[in-house]
Tab-separated table of C-alpha atoms and ligand atoms in Angstrom:
chain	number	residue	atom	x	y	z
A	360	UNK	CA	0.000	0.000	0.000
A	361	UNK	CA	1.417	3.280	-1.114
A	362	UNK	CA	0.629	5.180	2.063
A	363	UNK	CA	3.359	3.291	3.856
A	364	UNK	CA	6.130	4.574	1.639
A	365	UNK	CA	6.711	7.551	3.886
A	366	UNK	CA	6.884	5.371	6.993
A	367	UNK	CA	9.397	3.207	5.250
A	368	UNK	CA	11.633	6.133	4.380
A	369	UNK	CA	11.845	6.994	8.061
A	370	UNK	CA	12.519	3.390	9.042
A	371	UNK	CA	15.259	2.991	6.478
A	372	UNK	CA	16.825	6.252	7.596
A	373	UNK	CA	16.976	5.041	11.189
A	374	UNK	CA	18.490	1.718	10.096
A	375	UNK	CA	21.095	3.289	7.850
A	376	UNK	CA	22.014	6.244	10.033
A	377	UNK	CA	24.390	4.227	12.194
A	378	UNK	CA	26.494	2.620	9.451
A	379	UNK	CA	29.098	4.100	7.179
A	380	UNK	CA	28.138	3.695	3.521
A	381	UNK	CA	29.623	4.308	0.120
A	382	UNK	CA	27.905	6.988	-1.950
A	383	UNK	CA	24.533	5.559	-3.019
A	384	UNK	CA	23.501	5.413	-6.652
A	385	UNK	CA	22.439	8.802	-7.967
A	386	UNK	CA	18.683	9.036	-7.501
A	387	UNK	CA	18.085	10.346	-11.035
A	388	UNK	CA	20.037	7.421	-12.480
A	389	UNK	CA	18.058	5.017	-10.295
A	390	UNK	CA	14.794	6.471	-11.578
A	391	UNK	CA	15.984	6.050	-15.163
A	392	UNK	CA	16.741	2.403	-14.402
A	393	UNK	CA	13.190	1.952	-13.127
A	394	UNK	CA	11.815	3.371	-16.369
A	395	UNK	CA	14.083	1.169	-18.475
A	396	UNK	CA	13.035	-1.872	-16.470
A	397	UNK	CA	9.392	-1.179	-17.348
A	398	UNK	CA	9.831	0.203	-20.881
A	399	UNK	CA	12.063	-2.676	-21.984
A	400	UNK	CA	9.311	-5.146	-21.090
A	401	UNK	CA	11.469	-6.802	-18.444
A	402	UNK	CA	9.068	-5.930	-15.637
A	403	UNK	CA	6.171	-7.567	-17.501
A	404	UNK	CA	8.293	-10.574	-18.422
A	405	UNK	CA	9.334	-11.194	-14.819
A	406	UNK	CA	5.788	-10.652	-13.561
A	407	UNK	CA	4.459	-13.114	-16.132
A	408	UNK	CA	7.077	-15.684	-15.136
A	409	UNK	CA	6.045	-15.575	-11.475
A	410	UNK	CA	2.340	-15.802	-12.332
A	411	UNK	CA	2.969	-18.702	-14.741
A	412	UNK	CA	4.671	-20.597	-11.914
A	413	UNK	CA	1.786	-19.772	-9.582
A	414	UNK	CA	-0.773	-20.958	-12.140
A	415	UNK	CA	1.147	-24.184	-12.708
A	416	UNK	CA	1.191	-24.825	-8.954
A	417	UNK	CA	-2.515	-24.004	-8.697
A	418	UNK	CA	-3.346	-26.433	-11.506
A	419	UNK	CA	-1.536	-29.248	-9.696
A	420	UNK	CA	-3.352	-28.524	-6.444
A	421	UNK	CA	-6.742	-28.410	-8.177
A	422	UNK	CA	-6.126	-31.789	-9.801
A	423	UNK	CA	-5.030	-33.325	-6.497
A	424	UNK	CA	-8.024	-31.830	-4.691
A	425	UNK	CA	-10.485	-33.219	-7.246
A	426	UNK	CA	-9.246	-36.725	-6.453
A	427	UNK	CA	-10.049	-36.440	-2.766
A	428	UNK	CA	-13.162	-38.122	-1.421
A	429	UNK	CA	-13.878	-34.888	0.421
A	430	UNK	CA	-12.386	-32.061	-1.622
A	431	UNK	CA	-11.120	-29.060	0.332
A	432	UNK	CA	-12.389	-25.517	-0.026
A	433	UNK	CA	-9.438	-24.098	-1.947
A	434	UNK	CA	-8.678	-20.381	-1.974
A	435	UNK	CA	-6.233	-17.963	-3.550
A	436	UNK	CA	-5.218	-14.689	-1.905
A	437	UNK	CA	-4.189	-11.790	-4.096
A	438	UNK	CA	-2.801	-8.411	-3.140
A	439	UNK	CA	-4.028	-5.422	-5.200
A	440	UNK	CA	-1.407	-2.695	-5.742
A	441	UNK	CA	1.413	-3.862	-8.042
A	442	UNK	CA	-0.238	-7.310	-8.044
A	443	UNK	CA	-3.671	-6.884	-9.671
A	444	UNK	CA	-3.504	-3.167	-10.470
A	445	UNK	CA	-0.526	-1.052	-11.473
A	446	UNK	CA	0.261	2.357	-10.020
A	447	UNK	CA	3.090	2.843	-12.485
A	448	UNK	CA	1.477	5.673	-14.510
A	449	UNK	CA	0.903	7.643	-11.301
A	450	UNK	CA	4.401	6.908	-10.042
A	451	UNK	CA	5.812	8.098	-13.347
A	452	UNK	CA	3.815	11.324	-13.183
A	453	UNK	CA	4.999	12.066	-9.667
A	454	UNK	CA	8.620	11.168	-10.423
A	455	UNK	CA	8.396	8.132	-8.105
A	456	UNK	CA	7.587	10.431	-5.216
A	457	UNK	CA	4.771	12.779	-4.340
A	458	UNK	CA	3.183	13.759	-1.067
A	459	UNK	CA	0.911	11.458	0.871
A	460	UNK	CA	-2.072	13.605	-0.131
A	461	UNK	CA	-1.158	13.301	-3.810
A	462	UNK	CA	-0.802	9.533	-3.574
A	463	UNK	CA	-4.169	9.191	-1.786
A	464	UNK	CA	-5.842	11.404	-4.396
A	465	UNK	CA	-4.458	9.197	-7.177
A	466	UNK	CA	-5.707	6.055	-5.413
A	467	UNK	CA	-9.156	7.617	-5.079
A	468	UNK	CA	-9.519	8.058	-8.817
A	469	UNK	CA	-9.787	4.317	-9.438
A	470	UNK	CA	-7.930	4.578	-12.727
A	471	UNK	CA	-5.091	2.115	-12.207
A	472	UNK	CA	-4.352	-0.153	-15.180
A	473	UNK	CA	-4.534	-3.933	-15.013
A	474	UNK	CA	-1.641	-6.298	-14.456
A	475	UNK	CA	-2.863	-8.777	-17.114
A	476	UNK	CA	-1.056	-11.880	-15.852
A	477	UNK	CA	-2.913	-11.651	-12.550
A	478	UNK	CA	-6.336	-11.405	-14.196
A	479	UNK	CA	-5.563	-14.598	-16.130
A	480	UNK	CA	-4.627	-16.331	-12.871
A	481	UNK	CA	-7.789	-14.988	-11.216
A	482	UNK	CA	-9.976	-16.284	-14.059
A	483	UNK	CA	-8.240	-19.653	-14.052
A	484	UNK	CA	-8.903	-20.039	-10.328
A	485	UNK	CA	-12.552	-18.990	-10.609
A	486	UNK	CA	-13.180	-21.269	-13.600
A	487	UNK	CA	-11.909	-24.190	-11.527
A	488	UNK	CA	-14.046	-23.481	-8.489
A	489	UNK	CA	-11.297	-21.906	-6.395
A	490	UNK	CA	-12.334	-18.931	-4.249
A	491	UNK	CA	-10.328	-15.749	-4.708
A	492	UNK	CA	-9.868	-13.114	-2.017
A	493	UNK	CA	-8.245	-9.752	-2.477
A	494	UNK	CA	-6.426	-8.790	0.713
A	495	UNK	CA	-5.311	-5.193	0.365
A	496	UNK	CA	-3.528	-2.642	2.500
A	497	UNK	CA	-5.855	-0.009	1.084
A	498	UNK	CA	-8.206	1.548	3.623
A	499	UNK	CA	-11.946	0.884	3.705
A	500	UNK	CA	-12.724	4.405	2.497
A	501	UNK	CA	-11.112	3.400	-0.794
A	502	UNK	CA	-13.601	0.548	-1.327
A	503	UNK	CA	-15.865	2.205	-3.887
A	504	UNK	CA	-12.968	3.386	-6.075
A	505	UNK	CA	-11.223	0.036	-5.712
A	506	UNK	CA	-14.286	-2.027	-6.666
A	507	UNK	CA	-14.909	0.225	-9.652
A	508	UNK	CA	-11.269	-0.050	-10.697
A	509	UNK	CA	-11.156	-3.845	-10.357
A	510	UNK	CA	-14.373	-4.244	-12.349
A	511	UNK	CA	-13.293	-1.783	-15.050
A	512	UNK	CA	-10.139	-3.762	-15.796
A	513	UNK	CA	-12.004	-7.089	-15.908
A	514	UNK	CA	-12.114	-8.711	-12.467
A	515	UNK	CA	-15.501	-10.039	-11.467
A	516	UNK	CA	-17.114	-12.322	-8.906
A	517	UNK	CA	-14.285	-12.277	-6.382
A	518	UNK	CA	-15.225	-13.982	-3.142
A	519	UNK	CA	-13.996	-11.224	-0.875
A	520	UNK	CA	-12.287	-7.855	-0.893
A	521	UNK	CA	-10.677	-7.250	2.469
A	522	UNK	CA	-9.431	-3.743	3.178
A	523	UNK	CA	-8.028	-2.046	6.270
A	524	UNK	CA	-10.709	-1.099	8.743
A	525	UNK	CA	-10.151	1.583	11.374
A	526	UNK	CA	-8.702	-0.885	13.872
A	527	UNK	CA	-5.956	-1.915	11.465
A	528	UNK	CA	-4.765	1.627	10.720
A	529	UNK	CA	-1.085	1.799	11.599
A	530	UNK	CA	-0.746	-1.972	11.980
A	531	UNK	CA	2.175	-3.331	9.889
A	532	UNK	CA	1.020	-4.959	6.648
A	533	UNK	CA	2.516	-8.332	7.561
A	534	UNK	CA	0.604	-8.483	10.850
A	535	UNK	CA	-2.688	-7.294	9.340
A	536	UNK	CA	-2.551	-9.567	6.291
A	537	UNK	CA	-1.514	-12.618	8.307
A	538	UNK	CA	-4.490	-12.136	10.621
A	539	UNK	CA	-6.846	-11.919	7.634
A	540	UNK	CA	-5.445	-15.157	6.193
A	541	UNK	CA	-5.804	-16.775	9.612
A	542	UNK	CA	-9.469	-15.737	9.686
A	543	UNK	CA	-10.057	-17.148	6.198
A	544	UNK	CA	-8.418	-20.394	7.272
A	545	UNK	CA	-10.671	-20.538	10.337
A	546	UNK	CA	-13.669	-20.214	8.005
A	547	UNK	CA	-12.569	-23.461	6.369
A	548	UNK	CA	-10.631	-22.189	3.363
A	549	UNK	CA	-7.337	-23.799	2.456
A	550	UNK	CA	-5.218	-20.983	1.025
A	551	UNK	CA	-3.098	-22.740	-1.538
A	552	UNK	CA	-1.674	-19.635	-3.139
A	553	UNK	CA	-0.763	-16.185	-1.892
A	554	UNK	CA	0.470	-13.707	-4.502
A	555	UNK	CA	1.855	-10.253	-3.710
A	556	UNK	CA	4.617	-7.808	-4.560
A	557	UNK	CA	5.899	-7.289	-1.000
A	558	UNK	CA	7.392	-9.747	1.467
A	559	UNK	CA	4.910	-8.284	3.966
A	560	UNK	CA	2.091	-9.613	1.748
A	561	UNK	CA	3.496	-13.105	2.008
A	562	UNK	CA	5.238	-13.725	5.321
A	563	UNK	CA	3.383	-14.963	8.390
A	564	UNK	CA	1.954	-18.299	7.256
A	565	UNK	CA	-1.600	-19.437	6.540
A	566	UNK	CA	-0.878	-20.173	2.894
A	567	UNK	CA	0.636	-23.251	1.288
A	568	UNK	CA	2.787	-21.415	-1.210
A	569	UNK	CA	3.761	-17.790	-1.776
A	570	UNK	CA	4.647	-16.099	-5.038
A	571	UNK	CA	6.500	-12.788	-4.970
A	572	UNK	CA	6.028	-10.416	-7.894
A	573	UNK	CA	8.703	-7.853	-8.723
A	574	UNK	CA	8.373	-4.354	-7.272
A	575	UNK	CA	11.480	-2.164	-7.431
A	576	UNK	CA	9.380	0.995	-6.908
A	577	UNK	CA	8.581	1.027	-3.184
A	578	UNK	CA	8.758	-1.045	-0.043
A	579	UNK	CA	6.118	-1.758	2.567
A	580	UNK	CA	7.247	-3.143	5.923
B	1373	MG	MG1	1.064	-4.544	-3.389
């Protein structure tokens, strides 16, 4: 979730303040590398590769589940930002920065483009009777824009869209998302696949296998 980028900057500063470092890469050069990574197609290629592996794993689990006398209630968990939807056009416009207010305003417009590989995975899961839950770090007040955005780019009939309620404001993503997966598990779902672009989307258990998409743009603890 983009709103955590500022928190991260502070955290990284605290971590790095005590060690002596060589001169970091020039920030303008780093930003050019980000653009090249996307414009060259490499970002899409690497995203597709991860999703292909996830889909292959999902297919195996579906086949195995169908053979059981009592098939399990399989589920897939997907993150949203930089997993289902891309914020790249907004990041480009703001020079990979921007104030918190600007980032929130962009999120509220519900205009983020699709990450196509993830929609294909979503459709594959749904077509095979697997439930799909979006578990997002976005706040509840973003629900309307998020639903509109997901539908506009082609997602439909998801089984749940879980967003941060008031009580989870300020809770680290890893803690919040793990608790949500725990709750889904307690409802009888077997989460066979968890796909996200941050380690904090994936760590903490309650999923059989995690797939990490590339995200060189920001970091969420
Ligand atoms: Mg994300």
